[in-house]
Each structure stands twice: as C-alpha cells, then as structure tokens.
PDB file of C-alpha atoms in Angstrom:
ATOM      1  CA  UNK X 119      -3.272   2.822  23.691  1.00 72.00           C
ATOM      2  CA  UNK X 120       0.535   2.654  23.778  1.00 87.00           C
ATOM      3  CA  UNK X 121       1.916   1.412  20.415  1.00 92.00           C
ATOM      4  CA  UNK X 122       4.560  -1.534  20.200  1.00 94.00           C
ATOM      5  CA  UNK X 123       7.628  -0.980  17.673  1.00 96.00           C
ATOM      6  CA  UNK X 124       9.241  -4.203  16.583  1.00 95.00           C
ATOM      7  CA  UNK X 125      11.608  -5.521  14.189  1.00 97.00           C
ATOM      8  CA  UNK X 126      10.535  -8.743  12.508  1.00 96.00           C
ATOM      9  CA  UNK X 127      12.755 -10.752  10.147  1.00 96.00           C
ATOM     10  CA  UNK X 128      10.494 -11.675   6.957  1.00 96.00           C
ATOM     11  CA  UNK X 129      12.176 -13.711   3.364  1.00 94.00           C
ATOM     12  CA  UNK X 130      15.599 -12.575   5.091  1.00 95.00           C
ATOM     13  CA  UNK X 131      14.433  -8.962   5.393  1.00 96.00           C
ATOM     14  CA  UNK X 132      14.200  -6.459   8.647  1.00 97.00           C
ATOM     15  CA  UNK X 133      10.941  -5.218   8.784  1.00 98.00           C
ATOM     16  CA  UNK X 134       9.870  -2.639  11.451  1.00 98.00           C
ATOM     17  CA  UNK X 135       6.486  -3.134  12.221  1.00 98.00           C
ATOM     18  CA  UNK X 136       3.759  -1.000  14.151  1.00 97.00           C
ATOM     19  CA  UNK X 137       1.079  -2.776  16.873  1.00 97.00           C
ATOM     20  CA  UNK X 138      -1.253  -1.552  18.703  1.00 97.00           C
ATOM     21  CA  UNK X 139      -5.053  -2.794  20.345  1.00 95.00           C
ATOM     22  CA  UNK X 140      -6.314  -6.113  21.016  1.00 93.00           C
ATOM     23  CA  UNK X 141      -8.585  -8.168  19.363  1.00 92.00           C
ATOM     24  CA  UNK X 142      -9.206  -9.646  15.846  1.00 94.00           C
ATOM     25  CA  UNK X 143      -5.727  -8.850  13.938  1.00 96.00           C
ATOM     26  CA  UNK X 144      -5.509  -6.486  10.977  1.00 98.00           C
ATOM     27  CA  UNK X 145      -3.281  -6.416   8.603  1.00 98.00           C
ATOM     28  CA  UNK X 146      -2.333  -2.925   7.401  1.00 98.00           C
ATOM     29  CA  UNK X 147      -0.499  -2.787   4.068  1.00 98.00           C
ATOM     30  CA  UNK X 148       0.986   0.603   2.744  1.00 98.00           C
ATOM     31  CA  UNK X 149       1.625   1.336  -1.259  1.00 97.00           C
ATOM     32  CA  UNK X 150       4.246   2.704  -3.195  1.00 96.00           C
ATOM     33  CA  UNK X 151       6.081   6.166  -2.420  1.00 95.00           C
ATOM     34  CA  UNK X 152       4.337   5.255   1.347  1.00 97.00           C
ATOM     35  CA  UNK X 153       5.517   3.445   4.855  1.00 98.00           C
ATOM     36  CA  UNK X 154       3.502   2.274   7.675  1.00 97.00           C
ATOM     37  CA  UNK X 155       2.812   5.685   9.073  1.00 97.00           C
ATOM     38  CA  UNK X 156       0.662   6.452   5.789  1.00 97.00           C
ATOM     39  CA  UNK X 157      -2.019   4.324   8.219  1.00 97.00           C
ATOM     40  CA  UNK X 158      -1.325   5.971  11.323  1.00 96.00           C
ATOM     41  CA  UNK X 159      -5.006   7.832  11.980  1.00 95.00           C
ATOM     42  CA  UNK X 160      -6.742   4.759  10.621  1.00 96.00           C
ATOM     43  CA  UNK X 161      -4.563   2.380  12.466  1.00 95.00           C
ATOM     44  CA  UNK X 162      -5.672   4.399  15.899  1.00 93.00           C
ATOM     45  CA  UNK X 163      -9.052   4.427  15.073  1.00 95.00           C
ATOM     46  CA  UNK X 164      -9.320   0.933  14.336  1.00 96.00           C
ATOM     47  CA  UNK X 165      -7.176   0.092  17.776  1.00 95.00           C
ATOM     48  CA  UNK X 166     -10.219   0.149  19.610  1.00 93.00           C
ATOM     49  CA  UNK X 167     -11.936  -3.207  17.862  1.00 94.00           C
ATOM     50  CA  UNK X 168      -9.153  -4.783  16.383  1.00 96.00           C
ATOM     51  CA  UNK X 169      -5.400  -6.161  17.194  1.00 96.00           C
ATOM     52  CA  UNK X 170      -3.876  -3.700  14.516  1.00 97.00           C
ATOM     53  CA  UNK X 171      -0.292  -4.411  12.677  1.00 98.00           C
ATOM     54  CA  UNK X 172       1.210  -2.229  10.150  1.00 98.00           C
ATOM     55  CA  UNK X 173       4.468  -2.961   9.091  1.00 98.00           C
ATOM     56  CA  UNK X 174       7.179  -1.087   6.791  1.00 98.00           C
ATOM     57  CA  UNK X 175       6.895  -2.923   3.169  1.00 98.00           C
ATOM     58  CA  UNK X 176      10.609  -4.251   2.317  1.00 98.00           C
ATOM     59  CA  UNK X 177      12.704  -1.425   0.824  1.00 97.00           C
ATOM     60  CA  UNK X 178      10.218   1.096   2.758  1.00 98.00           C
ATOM     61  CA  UNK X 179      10.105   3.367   5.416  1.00 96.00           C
ATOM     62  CA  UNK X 180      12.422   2.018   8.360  1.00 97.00           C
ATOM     63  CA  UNK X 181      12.577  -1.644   6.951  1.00 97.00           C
ATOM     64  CA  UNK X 182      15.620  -2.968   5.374  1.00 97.00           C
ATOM     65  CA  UNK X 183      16.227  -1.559   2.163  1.00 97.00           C
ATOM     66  CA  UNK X 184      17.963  -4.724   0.158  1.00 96.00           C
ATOM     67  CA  UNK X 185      19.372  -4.993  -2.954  1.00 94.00           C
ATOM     68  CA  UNK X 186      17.273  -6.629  -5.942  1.00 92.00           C
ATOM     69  CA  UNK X 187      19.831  -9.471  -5.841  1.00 93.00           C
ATOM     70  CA  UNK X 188      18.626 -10.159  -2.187  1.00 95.00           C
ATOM     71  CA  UNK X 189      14.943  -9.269  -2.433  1.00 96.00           C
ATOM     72  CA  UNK X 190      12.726  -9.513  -5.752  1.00 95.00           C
ATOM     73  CA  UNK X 191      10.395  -6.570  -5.573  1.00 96.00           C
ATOM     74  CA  UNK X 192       7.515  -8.299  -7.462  1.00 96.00           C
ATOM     75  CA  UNK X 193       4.274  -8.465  -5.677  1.00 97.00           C
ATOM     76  CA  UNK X 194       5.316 -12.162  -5.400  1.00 96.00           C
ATOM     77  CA  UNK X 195       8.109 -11.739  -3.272  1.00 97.00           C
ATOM     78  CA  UNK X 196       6.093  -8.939  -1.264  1.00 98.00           C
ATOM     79  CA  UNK X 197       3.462 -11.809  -0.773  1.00 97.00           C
ATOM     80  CA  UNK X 198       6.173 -14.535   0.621  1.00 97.00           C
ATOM     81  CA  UNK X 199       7.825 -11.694   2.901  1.00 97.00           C
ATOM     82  CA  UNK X 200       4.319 -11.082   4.475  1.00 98.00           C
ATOM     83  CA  UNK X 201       3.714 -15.456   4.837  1.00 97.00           C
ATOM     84  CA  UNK X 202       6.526 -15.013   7.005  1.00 97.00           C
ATOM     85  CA  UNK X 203       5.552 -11.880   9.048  1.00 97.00           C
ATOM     86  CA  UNK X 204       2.119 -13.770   9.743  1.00 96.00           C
ATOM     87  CA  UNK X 205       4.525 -16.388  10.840  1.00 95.00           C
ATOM     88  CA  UNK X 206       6.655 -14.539  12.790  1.00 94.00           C
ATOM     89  CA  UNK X 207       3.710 -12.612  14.426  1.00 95.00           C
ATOM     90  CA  UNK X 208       1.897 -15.787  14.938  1.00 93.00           C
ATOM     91  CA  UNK X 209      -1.299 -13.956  13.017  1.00 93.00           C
ATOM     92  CA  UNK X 210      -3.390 -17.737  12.078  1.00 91.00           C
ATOM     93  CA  UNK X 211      -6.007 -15.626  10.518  1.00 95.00           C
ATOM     94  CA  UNK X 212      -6.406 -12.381   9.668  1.00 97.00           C
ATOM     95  CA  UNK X 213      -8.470  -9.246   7.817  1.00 98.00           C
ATOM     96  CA  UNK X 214      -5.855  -7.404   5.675  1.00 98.00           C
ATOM     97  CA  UNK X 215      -6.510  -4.189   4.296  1.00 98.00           C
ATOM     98  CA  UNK X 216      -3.996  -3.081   1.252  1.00 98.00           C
ATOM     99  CA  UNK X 217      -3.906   0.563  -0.488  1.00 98.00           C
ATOM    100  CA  UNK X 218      -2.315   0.714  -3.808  1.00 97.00           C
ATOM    101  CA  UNK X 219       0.833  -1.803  -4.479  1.00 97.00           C
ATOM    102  CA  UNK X 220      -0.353  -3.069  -0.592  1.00 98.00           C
ATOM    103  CA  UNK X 221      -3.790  -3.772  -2.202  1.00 98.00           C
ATOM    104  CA  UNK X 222      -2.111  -6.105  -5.200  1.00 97.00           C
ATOM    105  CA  UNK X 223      -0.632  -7.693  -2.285  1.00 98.00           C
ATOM    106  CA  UNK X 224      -3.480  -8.577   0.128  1.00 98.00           C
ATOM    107  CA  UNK X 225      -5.022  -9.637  -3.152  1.00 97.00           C
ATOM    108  CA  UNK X 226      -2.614 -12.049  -3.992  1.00 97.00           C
ATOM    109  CA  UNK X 227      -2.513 -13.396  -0.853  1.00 97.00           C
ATOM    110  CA  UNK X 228      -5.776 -14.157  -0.249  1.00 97.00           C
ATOM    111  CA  UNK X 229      -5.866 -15.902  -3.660  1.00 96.00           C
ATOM    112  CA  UNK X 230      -3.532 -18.269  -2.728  1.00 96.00           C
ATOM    113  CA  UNK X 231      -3.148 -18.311   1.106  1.00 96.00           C
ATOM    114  CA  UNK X 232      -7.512 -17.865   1.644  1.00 96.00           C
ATOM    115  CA  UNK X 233      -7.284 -19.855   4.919  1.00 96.00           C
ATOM    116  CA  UNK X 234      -5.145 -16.659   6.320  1.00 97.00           C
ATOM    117  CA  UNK X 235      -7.484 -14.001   5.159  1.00 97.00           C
ATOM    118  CA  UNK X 236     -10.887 -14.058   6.727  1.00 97.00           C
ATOM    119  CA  UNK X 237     -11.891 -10.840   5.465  1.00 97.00           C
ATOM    120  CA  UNK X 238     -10.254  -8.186   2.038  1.00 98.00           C
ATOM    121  CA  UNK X 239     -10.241  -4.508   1.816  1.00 98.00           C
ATOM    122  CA  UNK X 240      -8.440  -3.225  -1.176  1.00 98.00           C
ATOM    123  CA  UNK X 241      -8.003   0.892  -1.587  1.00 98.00           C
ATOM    124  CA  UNK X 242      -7.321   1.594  -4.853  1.00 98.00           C
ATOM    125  CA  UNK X 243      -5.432  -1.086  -5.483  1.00 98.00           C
ATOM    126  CA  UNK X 244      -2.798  -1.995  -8.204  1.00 96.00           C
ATOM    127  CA  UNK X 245      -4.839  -4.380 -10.312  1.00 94.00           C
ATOM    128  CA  UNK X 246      -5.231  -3.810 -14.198  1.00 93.00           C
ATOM    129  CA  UNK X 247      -2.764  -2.428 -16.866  1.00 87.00           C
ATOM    130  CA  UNK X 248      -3.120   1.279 -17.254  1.00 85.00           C
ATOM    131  CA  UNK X 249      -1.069   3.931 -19.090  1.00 81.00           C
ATOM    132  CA  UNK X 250       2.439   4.570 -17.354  1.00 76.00           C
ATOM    133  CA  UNK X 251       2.230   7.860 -14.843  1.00 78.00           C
ATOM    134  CA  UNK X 252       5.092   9.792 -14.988  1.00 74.00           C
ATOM    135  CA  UNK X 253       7.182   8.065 -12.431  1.00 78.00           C
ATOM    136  CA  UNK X 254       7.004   4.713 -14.542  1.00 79.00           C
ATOM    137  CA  UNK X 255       7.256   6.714 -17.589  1.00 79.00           C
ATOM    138  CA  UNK X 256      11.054   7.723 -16.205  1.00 78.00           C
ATOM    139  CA  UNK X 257      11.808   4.125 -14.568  1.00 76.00           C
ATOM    140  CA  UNK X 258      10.820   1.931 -17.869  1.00 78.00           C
ATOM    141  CA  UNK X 259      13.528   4.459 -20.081  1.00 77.00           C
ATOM    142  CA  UNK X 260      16.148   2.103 -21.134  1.00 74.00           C
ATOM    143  CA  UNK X 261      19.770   3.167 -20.324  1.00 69.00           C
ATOM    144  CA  UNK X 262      18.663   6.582 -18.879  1.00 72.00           C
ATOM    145  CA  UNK X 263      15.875   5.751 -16.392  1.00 76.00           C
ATOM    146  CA  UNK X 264      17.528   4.308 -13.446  1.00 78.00           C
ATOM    147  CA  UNK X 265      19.669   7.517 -13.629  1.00 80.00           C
ATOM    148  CA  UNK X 266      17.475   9.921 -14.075  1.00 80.00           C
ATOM    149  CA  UNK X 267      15.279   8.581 -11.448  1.00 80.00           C
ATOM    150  CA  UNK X 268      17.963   7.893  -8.873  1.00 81.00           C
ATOM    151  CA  UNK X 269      19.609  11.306  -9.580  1.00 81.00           C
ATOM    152  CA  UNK X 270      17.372  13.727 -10.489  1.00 79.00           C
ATOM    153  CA  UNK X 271      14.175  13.063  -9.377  1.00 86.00           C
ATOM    154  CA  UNK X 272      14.302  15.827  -6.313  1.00 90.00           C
ATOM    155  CA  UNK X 273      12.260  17.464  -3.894  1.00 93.00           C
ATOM    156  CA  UNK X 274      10.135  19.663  -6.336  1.00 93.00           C
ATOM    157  CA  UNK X 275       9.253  16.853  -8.415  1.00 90.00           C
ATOM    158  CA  UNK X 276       8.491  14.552  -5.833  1.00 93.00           C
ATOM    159  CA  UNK X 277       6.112  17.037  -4.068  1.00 95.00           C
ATOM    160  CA  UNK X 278       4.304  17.933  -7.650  1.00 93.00           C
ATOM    161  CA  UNK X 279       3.844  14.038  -7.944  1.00 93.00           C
ATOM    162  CA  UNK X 280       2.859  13.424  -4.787  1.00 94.00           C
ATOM    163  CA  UNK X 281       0.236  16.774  -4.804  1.00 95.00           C
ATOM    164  CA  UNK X 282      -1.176  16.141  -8.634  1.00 93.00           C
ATOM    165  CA  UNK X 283      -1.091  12.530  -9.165  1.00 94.00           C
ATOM    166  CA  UNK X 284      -1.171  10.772  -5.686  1.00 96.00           C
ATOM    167  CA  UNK X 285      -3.425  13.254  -3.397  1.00 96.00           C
ATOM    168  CA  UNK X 286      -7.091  14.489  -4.769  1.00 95.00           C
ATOM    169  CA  UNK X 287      -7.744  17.915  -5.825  1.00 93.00           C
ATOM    170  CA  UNK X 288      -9.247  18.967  -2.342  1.00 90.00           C
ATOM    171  CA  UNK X 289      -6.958  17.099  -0.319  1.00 92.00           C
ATOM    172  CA  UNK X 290      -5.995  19.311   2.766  1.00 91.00           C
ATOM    173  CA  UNK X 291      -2.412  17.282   3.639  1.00 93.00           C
ATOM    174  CA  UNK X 292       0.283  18.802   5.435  1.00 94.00           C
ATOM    175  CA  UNK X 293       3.173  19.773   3.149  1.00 95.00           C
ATOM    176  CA  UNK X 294       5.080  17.921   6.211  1.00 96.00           C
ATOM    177  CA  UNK X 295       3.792  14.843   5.546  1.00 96.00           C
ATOM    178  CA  UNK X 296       5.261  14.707   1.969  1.00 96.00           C
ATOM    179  CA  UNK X 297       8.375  15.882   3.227  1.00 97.00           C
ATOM    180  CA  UNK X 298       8.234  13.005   5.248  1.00 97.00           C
ATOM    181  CA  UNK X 299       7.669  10.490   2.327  1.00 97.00           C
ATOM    182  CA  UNK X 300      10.760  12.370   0.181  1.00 96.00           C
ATOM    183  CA  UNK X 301      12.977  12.245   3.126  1.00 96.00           C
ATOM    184  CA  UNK X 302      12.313   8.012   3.146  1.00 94.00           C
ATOM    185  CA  UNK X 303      12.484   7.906  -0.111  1.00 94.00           C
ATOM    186  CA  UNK X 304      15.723  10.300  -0.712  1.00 94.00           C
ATOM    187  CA  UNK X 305      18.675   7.619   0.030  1.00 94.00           C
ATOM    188  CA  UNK X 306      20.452   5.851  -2.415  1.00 93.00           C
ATOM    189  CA  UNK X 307      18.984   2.476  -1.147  1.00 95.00           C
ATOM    190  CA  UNK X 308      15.547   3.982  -0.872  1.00 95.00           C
ATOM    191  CA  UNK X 309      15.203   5.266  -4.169  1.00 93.00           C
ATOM    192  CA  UNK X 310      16.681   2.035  -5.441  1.00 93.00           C
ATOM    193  CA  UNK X 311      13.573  -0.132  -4.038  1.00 95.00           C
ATOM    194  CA  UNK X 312      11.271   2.103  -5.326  1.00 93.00           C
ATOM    195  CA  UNK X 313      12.619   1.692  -8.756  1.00 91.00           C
ATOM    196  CA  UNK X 314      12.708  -1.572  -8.512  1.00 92.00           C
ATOM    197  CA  UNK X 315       8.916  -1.781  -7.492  1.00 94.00           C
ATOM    198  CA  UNK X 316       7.734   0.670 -10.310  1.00 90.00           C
ATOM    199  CA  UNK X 317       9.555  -1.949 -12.745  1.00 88.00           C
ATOM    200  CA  UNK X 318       8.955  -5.033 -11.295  1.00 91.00           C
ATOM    201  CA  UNK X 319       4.759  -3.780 -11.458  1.00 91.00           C
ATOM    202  CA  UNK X 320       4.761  -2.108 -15.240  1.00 86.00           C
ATOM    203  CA  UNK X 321       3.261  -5.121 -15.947  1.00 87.00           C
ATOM    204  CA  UNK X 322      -0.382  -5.471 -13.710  1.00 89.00           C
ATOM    205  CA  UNK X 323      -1.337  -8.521 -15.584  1.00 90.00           C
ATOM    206  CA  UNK X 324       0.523 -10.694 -12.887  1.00 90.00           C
ATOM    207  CA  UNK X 325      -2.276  -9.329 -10.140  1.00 94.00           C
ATOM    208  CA  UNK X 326      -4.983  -9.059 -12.714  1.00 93.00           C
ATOM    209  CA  UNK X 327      -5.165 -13.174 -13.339  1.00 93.00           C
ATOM    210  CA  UNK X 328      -5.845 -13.674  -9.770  1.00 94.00           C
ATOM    211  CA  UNK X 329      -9.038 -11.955  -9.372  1.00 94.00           C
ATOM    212  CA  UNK X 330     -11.166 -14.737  -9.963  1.00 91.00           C
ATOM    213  CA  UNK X 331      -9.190 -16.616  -7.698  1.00 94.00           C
ATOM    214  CA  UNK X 332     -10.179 -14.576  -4.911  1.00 95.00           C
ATOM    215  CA  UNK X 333     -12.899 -15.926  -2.526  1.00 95.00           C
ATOM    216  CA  UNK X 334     -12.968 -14.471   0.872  1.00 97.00           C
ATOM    217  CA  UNK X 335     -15.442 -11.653   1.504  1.00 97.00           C
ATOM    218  CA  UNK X 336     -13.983  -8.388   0.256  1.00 98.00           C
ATOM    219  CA  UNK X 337     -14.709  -4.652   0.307  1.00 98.00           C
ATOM    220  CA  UNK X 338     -13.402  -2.460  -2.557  1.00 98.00           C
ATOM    221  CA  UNK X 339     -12.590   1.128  -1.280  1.00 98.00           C
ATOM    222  CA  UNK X 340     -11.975   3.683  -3.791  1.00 98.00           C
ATOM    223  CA  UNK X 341     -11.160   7.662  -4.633  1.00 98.00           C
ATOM    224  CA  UNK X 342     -13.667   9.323  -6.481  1.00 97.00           C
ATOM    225  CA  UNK X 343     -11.116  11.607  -7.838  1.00 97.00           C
ATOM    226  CA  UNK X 344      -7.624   8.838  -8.253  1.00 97.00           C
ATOM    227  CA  UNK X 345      -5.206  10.010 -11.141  1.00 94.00           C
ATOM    228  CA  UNK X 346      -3.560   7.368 -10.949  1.00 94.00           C
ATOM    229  CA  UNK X 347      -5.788   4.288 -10.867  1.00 95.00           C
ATOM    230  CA  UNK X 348      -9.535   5.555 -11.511  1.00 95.00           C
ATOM    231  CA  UNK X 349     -12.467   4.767 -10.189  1.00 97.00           C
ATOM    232  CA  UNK X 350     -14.001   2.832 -13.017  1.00 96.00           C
ATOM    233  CA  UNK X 351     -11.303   0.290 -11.823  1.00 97.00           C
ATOM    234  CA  UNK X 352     -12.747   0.138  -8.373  1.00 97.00           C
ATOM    235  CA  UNK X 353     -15.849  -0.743  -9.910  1.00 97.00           C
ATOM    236  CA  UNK X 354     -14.801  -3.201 -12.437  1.00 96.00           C
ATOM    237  CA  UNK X 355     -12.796  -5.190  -9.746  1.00 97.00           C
ATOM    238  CA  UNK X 356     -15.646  -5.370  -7.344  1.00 97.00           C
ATOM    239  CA  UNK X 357     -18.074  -6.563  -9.901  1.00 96.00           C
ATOM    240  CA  UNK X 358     -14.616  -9.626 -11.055  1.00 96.00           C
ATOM    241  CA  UNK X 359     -14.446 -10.545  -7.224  1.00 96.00           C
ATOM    242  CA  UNK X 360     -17.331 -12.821  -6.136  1.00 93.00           C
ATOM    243  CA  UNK X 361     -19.389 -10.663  -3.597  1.00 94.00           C
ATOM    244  CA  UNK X 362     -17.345  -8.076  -3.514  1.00 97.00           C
ATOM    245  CA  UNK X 363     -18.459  -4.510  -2.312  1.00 97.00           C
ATOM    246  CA  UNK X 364     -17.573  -1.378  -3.443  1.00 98.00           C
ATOM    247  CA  UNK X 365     -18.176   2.018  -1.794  1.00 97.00           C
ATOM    248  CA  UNK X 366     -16.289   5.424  -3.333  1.00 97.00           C
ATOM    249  CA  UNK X 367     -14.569   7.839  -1.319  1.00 97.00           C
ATOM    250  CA  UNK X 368     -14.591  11.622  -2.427  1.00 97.00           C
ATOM    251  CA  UNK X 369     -10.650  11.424  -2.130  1.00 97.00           C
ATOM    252  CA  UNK X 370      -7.528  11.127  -4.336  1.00 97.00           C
ATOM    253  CA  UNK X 371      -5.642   8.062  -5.132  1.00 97.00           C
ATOM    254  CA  UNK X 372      -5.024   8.772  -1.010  1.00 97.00           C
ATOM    255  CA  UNK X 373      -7.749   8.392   1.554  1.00 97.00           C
ATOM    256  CA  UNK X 374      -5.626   6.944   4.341  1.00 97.00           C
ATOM    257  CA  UNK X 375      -4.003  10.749   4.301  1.00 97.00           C
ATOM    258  CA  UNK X 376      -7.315  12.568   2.699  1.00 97.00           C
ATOM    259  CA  UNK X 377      -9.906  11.103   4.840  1.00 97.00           C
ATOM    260  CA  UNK X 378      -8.474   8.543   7.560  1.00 97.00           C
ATOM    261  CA  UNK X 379     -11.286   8.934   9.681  1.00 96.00           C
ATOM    262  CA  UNK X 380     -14.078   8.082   7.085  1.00 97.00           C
ATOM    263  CA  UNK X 381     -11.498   4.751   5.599  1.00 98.00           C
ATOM    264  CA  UNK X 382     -11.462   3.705   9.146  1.00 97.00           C
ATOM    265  CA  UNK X 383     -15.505   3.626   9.536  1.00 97.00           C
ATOM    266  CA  UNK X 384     -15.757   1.783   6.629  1.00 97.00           C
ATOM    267  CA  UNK X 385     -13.193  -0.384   7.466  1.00 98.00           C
ATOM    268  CA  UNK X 386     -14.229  -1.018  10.882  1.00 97.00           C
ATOM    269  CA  UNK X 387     -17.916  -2.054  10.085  1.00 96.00           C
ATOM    270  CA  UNK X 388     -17.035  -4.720   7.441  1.00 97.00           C
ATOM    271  CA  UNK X 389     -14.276  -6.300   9.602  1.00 95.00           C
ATOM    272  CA  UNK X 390     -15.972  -6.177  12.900  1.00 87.00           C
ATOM    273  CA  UNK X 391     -15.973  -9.061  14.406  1.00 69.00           C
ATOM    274  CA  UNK X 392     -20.287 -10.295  14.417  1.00 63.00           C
TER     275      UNK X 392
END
C-alpha cells in the first residue's frame, strides 16, 4: 500500500500527516522526543484492517514548529489541535492509539470528546506525577534551564537519554534511528517545542483527573522494563479506567521501536472491527 503525505492545518498549525489503508480509521499519536515515523512498522502492519493516520504532533517532526505565543504546548492545546485534524480529515469516529505524551492526549480526548473515540489504546502513557527524569530535571531549572537545554544538550546526551531512559535494556534499535530523532529535534525551533512540552507536562495532575472520566473501551499497553514511566503505572491506570485492559510488553518505555510487530497484534485484535 502506497502511503499519502499531507499537510493539514490544525488550531492554526501545519501538520504533516501520514495515511495509508482503508477501513475503520486509526488514530496514531507519537510522544515526546518522537514524530510520526516512531509508528511507521506498526502503522504498516495495521494498514491491512484499518484506515491508518499518523500525523506529526505540533512542534514535531515535519509539522510547524510555532512559538509558545502561537501554540500552548499543554496536552490541552494538543487535544484542540487534534478536534481539528479529525475535522479536517473528516474522521466522525475513530480508535486512537497514543504512546507517551500521545497517550495523555488520546486520553483526554476521549474524556471529553467520547462520541469521537470508539475504541483507547494508551502505551505508556503520561498519566500520574512521577520524579523528574533528567530532561525535566534541566528544563524546570529557573534562569539556566532553557539555556542549558537549548544549547548544550547535544548529540551524546541525547543518544545516552534516548538509549538508558527511553529504549529497554535489550532493545536492538538502530543507532540511525536516534540520529534521526536528534536531527528533528536539533533546530532552534525544535528544541524550543520540546521544552515547552517537558514544562507545560511537569505537572501530570492535569491528565491524572480525567481518568475516571474516561468511558470508551480501552486497552493499556505497557513496557515491562520503562525508566521512565513504570509499569506499576500501567497497572494502576487500567484498574482507574472502567474496563480497561492491560497487557505488558517485555520492552522499554519504547515498543513502537522495540517490538512494532508484537504492539501492532495487540493493537489490531482489540480494534478490529467485529
């Protein structure tokens, strides 16, 4: 299946956007540090059941990278850019599936929007206060963290991030891949969103509230082995979500990169159209 690139104007924003197969649509929503192509193994997988959509998060990947006087960065402001991509895309309903600051968003959005979600996959999802890793540790420093971060946060401390707090200890990803992320991330304006997400989210409480708002039937995905969010949160928020369920993945904080393949599966038999 040939994949269709196109731009799609969401709260104001360009947003390059990924589509490919027919069918149901699914949603497809990336996390922090990541872009669209994070999902680009499960996305083709999935392409044979489902009208798939992945689209570049505002201040990610190809998408417009606005200031924070133009775009907000909260999940909030994520949620009300991806109202309008539904709009623009002419979605009606949809499964979404959300890893990491993706997940708080899907989340959100079907809390308040459920008539647009008919089914909820979060992968180890933003979703409860936890102790600062060390990229929030840098952003929250007053005076000295936007500097530090947009200046000397290079390649070598990038790839140690991405390898020890981002990617399991077994993970088998190309060192190309992460160059990949760095290079997206490496532009003024690029490293400017992401600093803006990290503070905009030091505070999880925001996405925490809503979980008992959440009704639509939802599968909780999770990394056996995530530094960053662990897995006793994966269990915790299936058990707050009505119905929920909850399978764990012998992966990092990562499995669209550590085990596409096996997220796809399980993504694919509890969205399948019955």
């Amino acid at each position: 299946m040939n994949p269709l690139y196109r731009d799609v104007k969401a709260s104001g924003i360009r947003l390059r956007v990924t589509e490919v197969g027919t069918g149901t649509p699914l949603l497809l929503l990336h996390g922090l540090f990541f872009d669209r192509s994070s999902w680009y193994q499960t996305q083709t997988h999935l392409a044979q059941d489902f009208r798939v959509i992945a689209p570049d998060l505002p201040g990610f990947g190809e998408s417009e990278k606005p200031s924070s006087a133009r775009f907000g960065y909260t999940v909030e402001a994520y949620v009300q850019a991806i109202l309008d991509l539904f709009a623009g895309l002419r979605l009606g309903q949809a499964c979404i599936a959300g890893h990491g600051l993706g997940g708080a968003i899907a989340l959100s959005l079907a809390s308040s929007n459920p008539e647009l979600v008919s089914r909820l996959v979060l992968v180890d999802s933003l979703c409860y206060p936890t102790r600062p890793d060390r990229a929030r540790r840098v952003a929250s420093l007053p005076l000295l963290g936007g500097t530090l971060f947009k200046q000397l946060w290079g390649r070598a401390l990038f790839t140690n991030y991405f390898r020890n707090v981002l990617l399991g200890p077994r993970a088998q990803v190309p060192s190309e891949r992460i160059t990949h992320y760095y290079e997206t991330f490496n532009t003024p304006s690029g490293r400017n969103s992401a600093l803006e997400v990290l503070r905009a989210t030091l505070d999880a409480r925001t996405v925490e509230v809503k979980l008992s708002q959440v009704g639509v039937p939802t599968l909780v995905l999770w990394g056996r082995h995530d530094a960053l969010y662990p897995a006793a949160f994966g269990q915790r928020l299936a058990k707050e979500i009505r119905g929920a369920g909850f399978r764990l993945l012998d992966t990092g904080h990562t499995p669209l990169e550590e085990a596409p393949l096996e997220l796809a599966e399980n993504i694919r038999r509890f969205c399948r159209p019955s």
